[in-house]
Coordinates of C-alpha atoms in Angstrom, one line a residue:
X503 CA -43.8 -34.5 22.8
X504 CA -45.4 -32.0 20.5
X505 CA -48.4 -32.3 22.2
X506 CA -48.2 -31.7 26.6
X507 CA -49.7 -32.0 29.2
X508 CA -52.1 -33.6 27.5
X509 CA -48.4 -34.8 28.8
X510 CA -47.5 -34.9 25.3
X511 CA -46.7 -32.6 23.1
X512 CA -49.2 -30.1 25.7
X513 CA -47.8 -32.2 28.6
X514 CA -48.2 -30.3 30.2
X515 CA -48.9 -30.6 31.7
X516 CA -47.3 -32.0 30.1
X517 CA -46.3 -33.3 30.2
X518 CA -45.8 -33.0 29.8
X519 CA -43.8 -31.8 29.6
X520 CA -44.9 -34.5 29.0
X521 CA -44.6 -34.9 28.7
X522 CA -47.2 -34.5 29.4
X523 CA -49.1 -34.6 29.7
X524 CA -54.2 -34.0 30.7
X525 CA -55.7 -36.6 29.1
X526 CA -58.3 -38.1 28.0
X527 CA -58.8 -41.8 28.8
X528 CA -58.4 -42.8 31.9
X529 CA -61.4 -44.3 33.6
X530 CA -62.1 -47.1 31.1
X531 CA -59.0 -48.2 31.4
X532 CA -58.8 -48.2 35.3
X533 CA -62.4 -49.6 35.1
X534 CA -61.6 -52.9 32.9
X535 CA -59.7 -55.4 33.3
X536 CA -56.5 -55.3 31.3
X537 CA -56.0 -58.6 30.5
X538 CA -53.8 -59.6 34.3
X539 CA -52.1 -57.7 36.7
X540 CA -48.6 -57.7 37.9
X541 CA -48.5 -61.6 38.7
X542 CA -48.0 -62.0 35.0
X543 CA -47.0 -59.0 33.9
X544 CA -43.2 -59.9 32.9
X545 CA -41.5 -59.7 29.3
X546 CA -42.6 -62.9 27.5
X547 CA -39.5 -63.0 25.0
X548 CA -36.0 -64.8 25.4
X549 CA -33.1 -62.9 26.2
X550 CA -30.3 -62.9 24.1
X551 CA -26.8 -62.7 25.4
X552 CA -26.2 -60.1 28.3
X553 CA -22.3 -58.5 27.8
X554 CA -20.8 -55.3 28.5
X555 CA -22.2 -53.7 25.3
X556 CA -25.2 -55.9 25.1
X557 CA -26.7 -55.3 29.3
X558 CA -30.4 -56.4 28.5
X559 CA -29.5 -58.9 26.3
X560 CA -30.9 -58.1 23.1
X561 CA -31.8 -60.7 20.5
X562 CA -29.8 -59.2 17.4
X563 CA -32.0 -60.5 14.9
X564 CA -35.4 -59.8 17.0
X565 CA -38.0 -57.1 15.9
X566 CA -38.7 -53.6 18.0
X567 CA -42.1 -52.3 17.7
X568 CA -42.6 -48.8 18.5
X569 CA -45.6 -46.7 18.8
X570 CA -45.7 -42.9 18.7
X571 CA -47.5 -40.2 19.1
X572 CA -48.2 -38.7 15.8
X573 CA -46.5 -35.1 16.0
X574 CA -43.4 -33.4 15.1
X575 CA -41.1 -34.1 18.3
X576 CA -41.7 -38.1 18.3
X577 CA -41.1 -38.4 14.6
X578 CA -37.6 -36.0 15.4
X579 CA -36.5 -38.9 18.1
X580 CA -36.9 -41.7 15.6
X581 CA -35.1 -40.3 13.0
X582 CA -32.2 -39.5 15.9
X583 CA -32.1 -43.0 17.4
X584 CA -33.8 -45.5 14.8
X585 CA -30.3 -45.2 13.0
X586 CA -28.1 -45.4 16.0
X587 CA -29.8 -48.9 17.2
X588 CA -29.9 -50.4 13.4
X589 CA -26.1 -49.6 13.5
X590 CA -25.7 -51.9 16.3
X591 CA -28.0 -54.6 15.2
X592 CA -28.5 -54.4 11.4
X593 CA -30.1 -57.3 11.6
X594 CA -33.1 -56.2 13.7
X595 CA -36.4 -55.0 12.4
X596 CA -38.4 -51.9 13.6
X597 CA -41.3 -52.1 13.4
X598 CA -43.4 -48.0 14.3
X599 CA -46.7 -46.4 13.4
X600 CA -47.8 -43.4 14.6
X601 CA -51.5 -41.9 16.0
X602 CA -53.1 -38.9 17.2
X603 CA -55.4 -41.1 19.4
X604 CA -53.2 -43.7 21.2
X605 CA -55.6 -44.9 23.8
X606 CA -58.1 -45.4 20.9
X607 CA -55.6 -47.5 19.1
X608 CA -53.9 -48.9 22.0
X609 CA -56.7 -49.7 24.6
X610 CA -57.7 -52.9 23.1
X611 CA -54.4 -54.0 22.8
X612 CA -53.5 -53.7 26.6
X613 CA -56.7 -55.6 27.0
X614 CA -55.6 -58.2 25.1
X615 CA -52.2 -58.7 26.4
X616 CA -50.5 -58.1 23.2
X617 CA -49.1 -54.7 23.7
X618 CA -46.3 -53.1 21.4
X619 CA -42.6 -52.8 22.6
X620 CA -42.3 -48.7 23.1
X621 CA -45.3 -46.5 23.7
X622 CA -45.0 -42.8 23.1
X623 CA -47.9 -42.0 24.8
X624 CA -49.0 -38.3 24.1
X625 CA -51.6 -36.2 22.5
X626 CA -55.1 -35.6 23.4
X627 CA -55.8 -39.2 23.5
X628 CA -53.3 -40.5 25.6
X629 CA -53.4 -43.8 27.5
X630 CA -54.2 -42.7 31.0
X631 CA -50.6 -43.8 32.4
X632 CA -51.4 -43.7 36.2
X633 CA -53.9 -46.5 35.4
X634 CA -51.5 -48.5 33.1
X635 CA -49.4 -48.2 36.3
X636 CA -52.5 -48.9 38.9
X637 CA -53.2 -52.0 36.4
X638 CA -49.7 -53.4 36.5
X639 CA -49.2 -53.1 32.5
X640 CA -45.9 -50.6 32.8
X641 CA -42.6 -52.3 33.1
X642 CA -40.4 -50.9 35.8
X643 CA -37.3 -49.4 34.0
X644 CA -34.8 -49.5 37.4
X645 CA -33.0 -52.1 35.2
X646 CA -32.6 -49.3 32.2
X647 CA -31.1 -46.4 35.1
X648 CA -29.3 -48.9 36.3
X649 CA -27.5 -50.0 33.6
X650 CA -23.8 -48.6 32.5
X651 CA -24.4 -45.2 30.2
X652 CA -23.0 -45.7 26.6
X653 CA -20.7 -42.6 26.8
X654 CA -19.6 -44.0 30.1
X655 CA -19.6 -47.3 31.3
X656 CA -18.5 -46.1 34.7
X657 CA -21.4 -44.2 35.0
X658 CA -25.1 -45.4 35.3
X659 CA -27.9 -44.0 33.2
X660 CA -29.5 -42.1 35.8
X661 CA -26.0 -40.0 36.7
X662 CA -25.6 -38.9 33.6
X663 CA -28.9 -37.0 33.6
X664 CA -29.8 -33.8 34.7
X665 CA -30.0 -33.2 38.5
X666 CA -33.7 -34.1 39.2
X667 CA -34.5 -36.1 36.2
X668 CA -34.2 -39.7 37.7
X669 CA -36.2 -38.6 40.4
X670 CA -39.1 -37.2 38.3
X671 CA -39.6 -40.9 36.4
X672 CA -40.5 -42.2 39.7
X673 CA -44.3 -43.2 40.9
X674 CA -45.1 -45.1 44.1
X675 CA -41.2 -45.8 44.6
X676 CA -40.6 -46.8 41.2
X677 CA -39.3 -45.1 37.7
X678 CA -41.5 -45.9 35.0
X679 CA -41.4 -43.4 32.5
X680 CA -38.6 -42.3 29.9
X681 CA -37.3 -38.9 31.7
X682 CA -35.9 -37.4 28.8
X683 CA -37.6 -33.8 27.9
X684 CA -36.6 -30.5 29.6
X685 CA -39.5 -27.8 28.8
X686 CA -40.4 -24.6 30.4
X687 CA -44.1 -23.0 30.3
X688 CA -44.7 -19.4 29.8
X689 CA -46.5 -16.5 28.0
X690 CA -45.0 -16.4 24.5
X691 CA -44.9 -13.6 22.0
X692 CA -43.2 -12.0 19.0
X693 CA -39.9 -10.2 20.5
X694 CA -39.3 -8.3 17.0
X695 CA -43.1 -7.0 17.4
X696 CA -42.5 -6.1 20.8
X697 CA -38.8 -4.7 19.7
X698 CA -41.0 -2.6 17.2
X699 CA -43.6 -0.8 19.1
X700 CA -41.6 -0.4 22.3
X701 CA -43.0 -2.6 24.5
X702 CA -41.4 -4.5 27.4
X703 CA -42.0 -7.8 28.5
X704 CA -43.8 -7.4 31.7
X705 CA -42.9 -9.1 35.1
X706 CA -45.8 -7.1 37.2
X707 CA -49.8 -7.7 37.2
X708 CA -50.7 -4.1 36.9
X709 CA -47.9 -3.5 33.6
X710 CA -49.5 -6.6 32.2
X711 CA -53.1 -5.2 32.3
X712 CA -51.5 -2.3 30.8
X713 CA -50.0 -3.5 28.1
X714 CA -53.1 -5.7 27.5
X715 CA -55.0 -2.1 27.3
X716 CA -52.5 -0.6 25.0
X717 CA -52.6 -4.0 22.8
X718 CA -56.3 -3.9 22.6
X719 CA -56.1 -0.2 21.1
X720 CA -53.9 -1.1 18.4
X721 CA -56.5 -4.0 17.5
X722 CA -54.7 -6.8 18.8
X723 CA -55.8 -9.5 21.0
X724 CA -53.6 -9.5 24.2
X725 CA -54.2 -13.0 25.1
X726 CA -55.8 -16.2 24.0
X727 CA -56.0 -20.0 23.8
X728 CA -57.7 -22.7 21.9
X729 CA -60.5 -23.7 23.9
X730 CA -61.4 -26.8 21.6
X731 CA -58.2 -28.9 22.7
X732 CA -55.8 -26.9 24.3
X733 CA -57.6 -25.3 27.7
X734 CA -54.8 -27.0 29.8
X735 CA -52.0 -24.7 28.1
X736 CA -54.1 -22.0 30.2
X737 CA -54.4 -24.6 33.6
X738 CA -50.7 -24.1 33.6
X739 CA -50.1 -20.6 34.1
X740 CA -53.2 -20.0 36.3
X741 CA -51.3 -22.5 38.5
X742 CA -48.5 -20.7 37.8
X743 CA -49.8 -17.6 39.3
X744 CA -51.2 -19.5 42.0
X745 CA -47.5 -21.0 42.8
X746 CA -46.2 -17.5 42.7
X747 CA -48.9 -15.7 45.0
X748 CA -48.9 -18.8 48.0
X749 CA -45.7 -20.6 46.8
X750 CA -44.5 -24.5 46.7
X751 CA -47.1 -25.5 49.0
X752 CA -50.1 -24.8 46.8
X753 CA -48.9 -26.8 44.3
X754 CA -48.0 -29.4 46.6
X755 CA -51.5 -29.4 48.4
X756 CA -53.3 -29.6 45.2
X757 CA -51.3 -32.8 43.9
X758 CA -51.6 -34.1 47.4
X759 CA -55.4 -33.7 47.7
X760 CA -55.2 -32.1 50.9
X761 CA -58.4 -31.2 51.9
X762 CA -59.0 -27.6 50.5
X763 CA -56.2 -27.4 48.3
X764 CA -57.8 -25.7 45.4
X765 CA -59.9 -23.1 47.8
X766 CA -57.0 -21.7 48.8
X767 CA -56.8 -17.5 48.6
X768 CA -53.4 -17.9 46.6
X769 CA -55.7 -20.6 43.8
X770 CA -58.7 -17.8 44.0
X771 CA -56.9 -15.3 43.7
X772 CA -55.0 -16.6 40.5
X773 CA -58.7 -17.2 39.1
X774 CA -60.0 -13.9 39.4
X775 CA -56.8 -12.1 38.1
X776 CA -57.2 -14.5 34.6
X777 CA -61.0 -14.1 34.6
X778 CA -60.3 -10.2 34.1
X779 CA -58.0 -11.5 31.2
X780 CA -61.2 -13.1 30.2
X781 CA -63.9 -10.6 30.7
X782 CA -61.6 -8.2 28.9
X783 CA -58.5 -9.2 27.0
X784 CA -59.2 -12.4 24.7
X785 CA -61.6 -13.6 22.0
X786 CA -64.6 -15.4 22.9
X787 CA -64.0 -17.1 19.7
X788 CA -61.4 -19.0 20.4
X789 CA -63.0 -20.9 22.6
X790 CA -64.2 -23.1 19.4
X791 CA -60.4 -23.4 17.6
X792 CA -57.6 -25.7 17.6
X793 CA -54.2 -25.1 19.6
X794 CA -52.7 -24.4 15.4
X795 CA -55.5 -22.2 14.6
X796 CA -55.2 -19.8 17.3
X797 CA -51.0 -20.2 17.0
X798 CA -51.5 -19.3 13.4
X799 CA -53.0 -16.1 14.7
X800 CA -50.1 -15.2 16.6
X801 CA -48.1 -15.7 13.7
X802 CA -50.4 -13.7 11.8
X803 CA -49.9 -10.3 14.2
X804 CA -53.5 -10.5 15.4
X805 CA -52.7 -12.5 19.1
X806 CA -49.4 -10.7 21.1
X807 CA -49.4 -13.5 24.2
X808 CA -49.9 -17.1 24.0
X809 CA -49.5 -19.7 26.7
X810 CA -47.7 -22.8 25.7
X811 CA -44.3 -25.1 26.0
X812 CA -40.9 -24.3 24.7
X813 CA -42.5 -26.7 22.1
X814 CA -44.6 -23.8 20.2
X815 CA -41.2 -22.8 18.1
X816 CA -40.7 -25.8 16.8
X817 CA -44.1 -26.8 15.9
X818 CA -44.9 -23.3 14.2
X819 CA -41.5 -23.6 12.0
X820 CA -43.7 -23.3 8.6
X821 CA -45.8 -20.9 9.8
X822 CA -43.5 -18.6 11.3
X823 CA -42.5 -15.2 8.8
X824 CA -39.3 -13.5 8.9
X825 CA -41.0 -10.7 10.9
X826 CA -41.2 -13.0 13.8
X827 CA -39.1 -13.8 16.6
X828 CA -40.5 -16.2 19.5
X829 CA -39.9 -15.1 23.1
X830 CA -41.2 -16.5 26.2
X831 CA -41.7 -14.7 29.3
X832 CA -42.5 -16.1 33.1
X833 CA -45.8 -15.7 33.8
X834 CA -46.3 -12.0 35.7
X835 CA -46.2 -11.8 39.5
X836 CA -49.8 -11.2 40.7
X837 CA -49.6 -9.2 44.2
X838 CA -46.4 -6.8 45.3
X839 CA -45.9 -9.6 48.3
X840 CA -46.0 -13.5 46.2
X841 CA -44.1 -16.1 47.8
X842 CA -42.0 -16.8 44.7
X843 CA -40.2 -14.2 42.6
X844 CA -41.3 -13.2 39.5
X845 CA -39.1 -15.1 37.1
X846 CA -40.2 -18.5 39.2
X847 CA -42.0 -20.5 36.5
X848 CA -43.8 -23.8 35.6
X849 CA -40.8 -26.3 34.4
X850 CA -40.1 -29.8 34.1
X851 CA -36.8 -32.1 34.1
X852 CA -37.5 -35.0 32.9
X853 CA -40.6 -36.9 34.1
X854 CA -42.4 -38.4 31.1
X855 CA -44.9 -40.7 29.4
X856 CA -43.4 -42.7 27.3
X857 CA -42.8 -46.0 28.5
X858 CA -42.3 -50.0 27.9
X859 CA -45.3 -52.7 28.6
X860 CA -45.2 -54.8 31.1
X861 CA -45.9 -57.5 28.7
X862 CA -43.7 -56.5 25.5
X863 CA -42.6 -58.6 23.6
X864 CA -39.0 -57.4 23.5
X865 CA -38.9 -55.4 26.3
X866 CA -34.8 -55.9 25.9
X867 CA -34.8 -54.0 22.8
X868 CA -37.0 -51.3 24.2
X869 CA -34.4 -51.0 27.3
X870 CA -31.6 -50.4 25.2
X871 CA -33.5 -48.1 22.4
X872 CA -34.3 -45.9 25.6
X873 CA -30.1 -46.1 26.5
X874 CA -29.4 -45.1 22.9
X875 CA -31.9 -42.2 23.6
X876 CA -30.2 -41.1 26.9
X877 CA -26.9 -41.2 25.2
X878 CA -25.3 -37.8 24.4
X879 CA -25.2 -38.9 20.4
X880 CA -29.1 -39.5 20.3
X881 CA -29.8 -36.5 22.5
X882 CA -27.8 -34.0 20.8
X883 CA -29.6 -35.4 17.1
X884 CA -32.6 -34.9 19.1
X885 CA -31.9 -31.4 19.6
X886 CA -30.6 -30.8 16.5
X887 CA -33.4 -31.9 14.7
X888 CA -36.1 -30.3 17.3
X889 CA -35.0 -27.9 18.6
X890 CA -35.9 -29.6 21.9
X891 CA -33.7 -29.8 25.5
X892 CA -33.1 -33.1 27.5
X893 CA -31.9 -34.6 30.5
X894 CA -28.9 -35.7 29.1
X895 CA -25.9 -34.1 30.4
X896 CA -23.9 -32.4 27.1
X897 CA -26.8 -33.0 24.6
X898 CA -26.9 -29.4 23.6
X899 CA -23.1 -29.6 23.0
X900 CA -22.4 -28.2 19.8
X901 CA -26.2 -27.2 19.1
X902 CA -27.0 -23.9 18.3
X903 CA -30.2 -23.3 19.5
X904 CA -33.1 -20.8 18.3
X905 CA -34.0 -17.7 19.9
X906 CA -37.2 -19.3 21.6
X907 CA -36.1 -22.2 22.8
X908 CA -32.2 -20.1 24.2
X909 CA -34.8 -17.7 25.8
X910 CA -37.1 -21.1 27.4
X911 CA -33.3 -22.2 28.7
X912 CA -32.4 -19.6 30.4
X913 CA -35.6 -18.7 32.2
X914 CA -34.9 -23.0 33.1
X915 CA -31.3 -21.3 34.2
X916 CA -32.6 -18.4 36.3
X917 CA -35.1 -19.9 38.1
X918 CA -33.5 -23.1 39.2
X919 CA -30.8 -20.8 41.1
X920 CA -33.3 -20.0 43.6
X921 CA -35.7 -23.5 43.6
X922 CA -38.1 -21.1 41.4
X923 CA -38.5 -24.1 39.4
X924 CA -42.5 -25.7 40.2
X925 CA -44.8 -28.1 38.5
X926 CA -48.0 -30.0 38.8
X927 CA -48.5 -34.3 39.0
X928 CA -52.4 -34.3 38.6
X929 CA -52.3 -35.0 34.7
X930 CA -50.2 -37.8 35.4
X931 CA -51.9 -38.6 38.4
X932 CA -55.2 -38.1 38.5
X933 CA -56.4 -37.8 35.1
X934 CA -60.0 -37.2 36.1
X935 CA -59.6 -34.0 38.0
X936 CA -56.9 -33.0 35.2
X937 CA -59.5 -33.2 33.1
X938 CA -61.8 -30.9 34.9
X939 CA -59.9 -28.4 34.6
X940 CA -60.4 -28.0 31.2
X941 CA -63.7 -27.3 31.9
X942 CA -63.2 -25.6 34.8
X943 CA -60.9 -22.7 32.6
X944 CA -63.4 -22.9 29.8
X945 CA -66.1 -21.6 32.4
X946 CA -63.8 -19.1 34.2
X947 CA -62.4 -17.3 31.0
X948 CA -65.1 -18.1 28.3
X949 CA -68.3 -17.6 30.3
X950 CA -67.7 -15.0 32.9
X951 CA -66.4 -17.2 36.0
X952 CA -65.3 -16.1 39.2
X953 CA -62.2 -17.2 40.9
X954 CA -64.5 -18.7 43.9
X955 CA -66.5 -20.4 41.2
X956 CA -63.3 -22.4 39.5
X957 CA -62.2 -23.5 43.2
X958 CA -65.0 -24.6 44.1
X959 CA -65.9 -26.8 41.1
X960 CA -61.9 -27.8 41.2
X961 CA -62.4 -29.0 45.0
X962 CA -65.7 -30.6 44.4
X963 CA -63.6 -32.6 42.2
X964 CA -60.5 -33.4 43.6
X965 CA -62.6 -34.5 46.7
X966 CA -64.9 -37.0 44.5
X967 CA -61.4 -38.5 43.6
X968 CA -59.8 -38.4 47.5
X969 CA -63.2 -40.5 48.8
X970 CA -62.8 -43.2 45.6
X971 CA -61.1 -46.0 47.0
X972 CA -60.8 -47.5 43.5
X973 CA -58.3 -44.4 42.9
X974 CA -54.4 -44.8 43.8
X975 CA -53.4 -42.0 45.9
X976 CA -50.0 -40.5 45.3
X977 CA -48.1 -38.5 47.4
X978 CA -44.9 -35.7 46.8

């Protein structure tokens, strides 16, 4: 949501599009017991009714409670849906609250086995979801794909998504997330100030260290992120440029944890090009700001590229003045000879983290507030409202989109022609070694790192996790 990979509205990762979605609470949930497993794990409400219109049975006169993330996208899907499902039961009661530390708010309610209906699990904080799902405390949602679509009953929810989509919901065999967002990742920057001066997006290494040169001149800062809370928006496009220099597989090694995944020559390489981004190009004081403090910078004319999700328009709508125009750009090709062209980039469609306990109460409601969401009316109020793309097949219909988020599309649209489309699972995965790459960035671009270094420390890692038997191990 606003936060992904954090897999919310940074979700990157996620999160993460995302949707992440890099977070922050994992082991103590994996490490406690959360009040049973899956032997008890089942909705513990009656079911109302099941019909045509009504497939999950929902108790007209029972109470939803949902839980969101507290940022701009969740609040835009509750105003889209929360009238569309009190229109067809205006008897129900919805119960929502909103926080920018879910797993803080929500940990002891897992433990105690009363969980709300609808979590909206994002931001910084998030509920580490891999060990909701290790823990059995995520309700399996192949009812909810199953089911008939509300624009058309002849179709099931999953075909009226987006190629892909249905399949990104799915860990260990099963879908349990809400595959709903489209989002690409990039380097974003003012097109009118670009338009201006004469300068040219650039697709190549050496006209990016260029450029940077020429920026720095002019007393701007060629590049930078908030090191405080948002070092995974830079994670993304070093594993962008390491996608682009060895291709699919390093990405796919690396989510794997094949053994020497991250000391791969396409992952060092990628490190050293950014630490020279580091050494020479950004601010060391960033390291110490907020993701909104360093955007506001952009905004301001001081910062020309900033990595982030096709999220950044909409959250910087009221800081954004007339003189500037958002545009995202594919992270430049590294070498002459990368595996993947140079408008490949980091995308996802669908996957998610928002999701229904095991153990809701009214886990019927939930199922059919997730159809209403996956129905072309909800997404194209969604998109409205936001800004944002979905899964949903004809929810931009009729939606005139702004120039950063039509420029986020079409990069979606290029690259998907030639499977330039790639993305990483470890912050929904693993959120330990999703975490260490926070640190990891901070070291290599703050500190004076060398591309060796980060892989090294990223392997130590990742092999920690492979040797944990306590871990899940996931496979692509």
């Amino acid at each position: 949501m606003s936060s992904i990979p954090d897999l919310g509205r940074r979700d990157l990762l996620k999160g993460a599009i995302a949707a992440g979605a890099t977070l922050a609470a994992g082991a103590a949930l994996s490490g406690c017991a959360m009040g049973g497993g899956s032997d008890d794990s089942g909705p513990k409400t009656a079911k109302g009714k099941r019909s045509a219109d009504n497939p999950f049975g929902v108790v007209p006169n029972s109470s939803l409670e949902l839980v969101w993330f507290k940022g701009g996208s969740p609040l835009y899907l509750a105003d889209a849906v929360n009238p569309l499902f009190k229109r067809k039961f205006p008897k129900a009661t919805l119960k929502q609250s909103s926080s920018e530390r879910l797993s803080q708010t929500l940990q002891p309610r897992f433990v105690g086995g009363n969980p709300p209906d609808y979590v909206d699990n994002a931001g910084a904080d998030a509920l580490d979801f891999g060990a909701l799902i290790q823990d059995g405390q995520v309700l399996d949602l192949t009812e909810l794909y199953e089911a008939p679509s509300i624009d058309d009953p002849d179709k099931k929810v999953k075909d009226t998504l987006l190629p892909g989509a249905y399949e990104n919901a799915i860990t260990d065999g099963k879908p349990y997330a809400l595959s709903y967002f489209t989002r690409a990742f990039g380097l974003w920057y003012n097109a009118q100030l670009f338009e201006k001066e004469g300068w040219e997006a650039p697709t190549t290494w050496d006209d990016f260290l260029a450029l940077c040169k020429e920026l720095k001149k002019a007393g701007i800062t060629p590049y930078g992120f908030a090191g405080k809370n948002a070092a995974d928006y830079h994670t993304t496009v070093l594993l962008a440029s390491a996608a682009k220099i060895g291709g699919h597989e390093v990405i796919t090694d690396i989510d794997n944890l094949e053994d020497g995944a991250w000391k791969s020559d396409a992952v060092i390489q990628a490190a050293d090009a950014w630490a020279e981004i580091g050494a020479k190009y950004t601010s060391k004081s960033f390291k110490g700001l907020i993701h909104t403090e360093v955007q506001l910078r952009q905004n301001q004319g001081k910062l020309a590229f900033y990595p982030s999700g096709d999220w950044l328009e909409s959250e910087q709508k009221e800081a954004t003045t007339k003189d500037f125009t958002y545009a995202m750009m594919p992270v430049p090709s590294v070498t002459t000879a990368d595996a993947l062209p140079a408008h490949a980039i980091y995308a996802t469609v669908g996957g998610g983290w928002t999701f229904i306990p095991a153990k809701a109460k009214n886990a019927p409601a939930a199922l059919e507030y997730m159809r209403m969401i996956m129905s072309r009316e909800g997404a194209q109020a969604f998109t409205k409202a936001s800004g944002w793309l979905t899964t949903v097949q004809g929810g931009a219909d009729g939606v005139e989109l702004p120039p950063g988020m039509a420029a986020a599309q079409k990069a979606i649209d290029t690259a998907a022609k030639d499977n330039s489309l790639f993305e990483t699972k470890i912050q929904t995965w693993y959120r330990p070694l999703s975490e260490e790459t926070k640190g990891a960035v901070l070291q290599l671009m703050f500190e004076g790192g060398t591309g060796r270094q980060f892989a090294e420390r990223m392997q130590k890692k990742a092999d920690e996790i492979k040797k944990d038997s306590s871990v899940k191990k996931y496979k692509r």
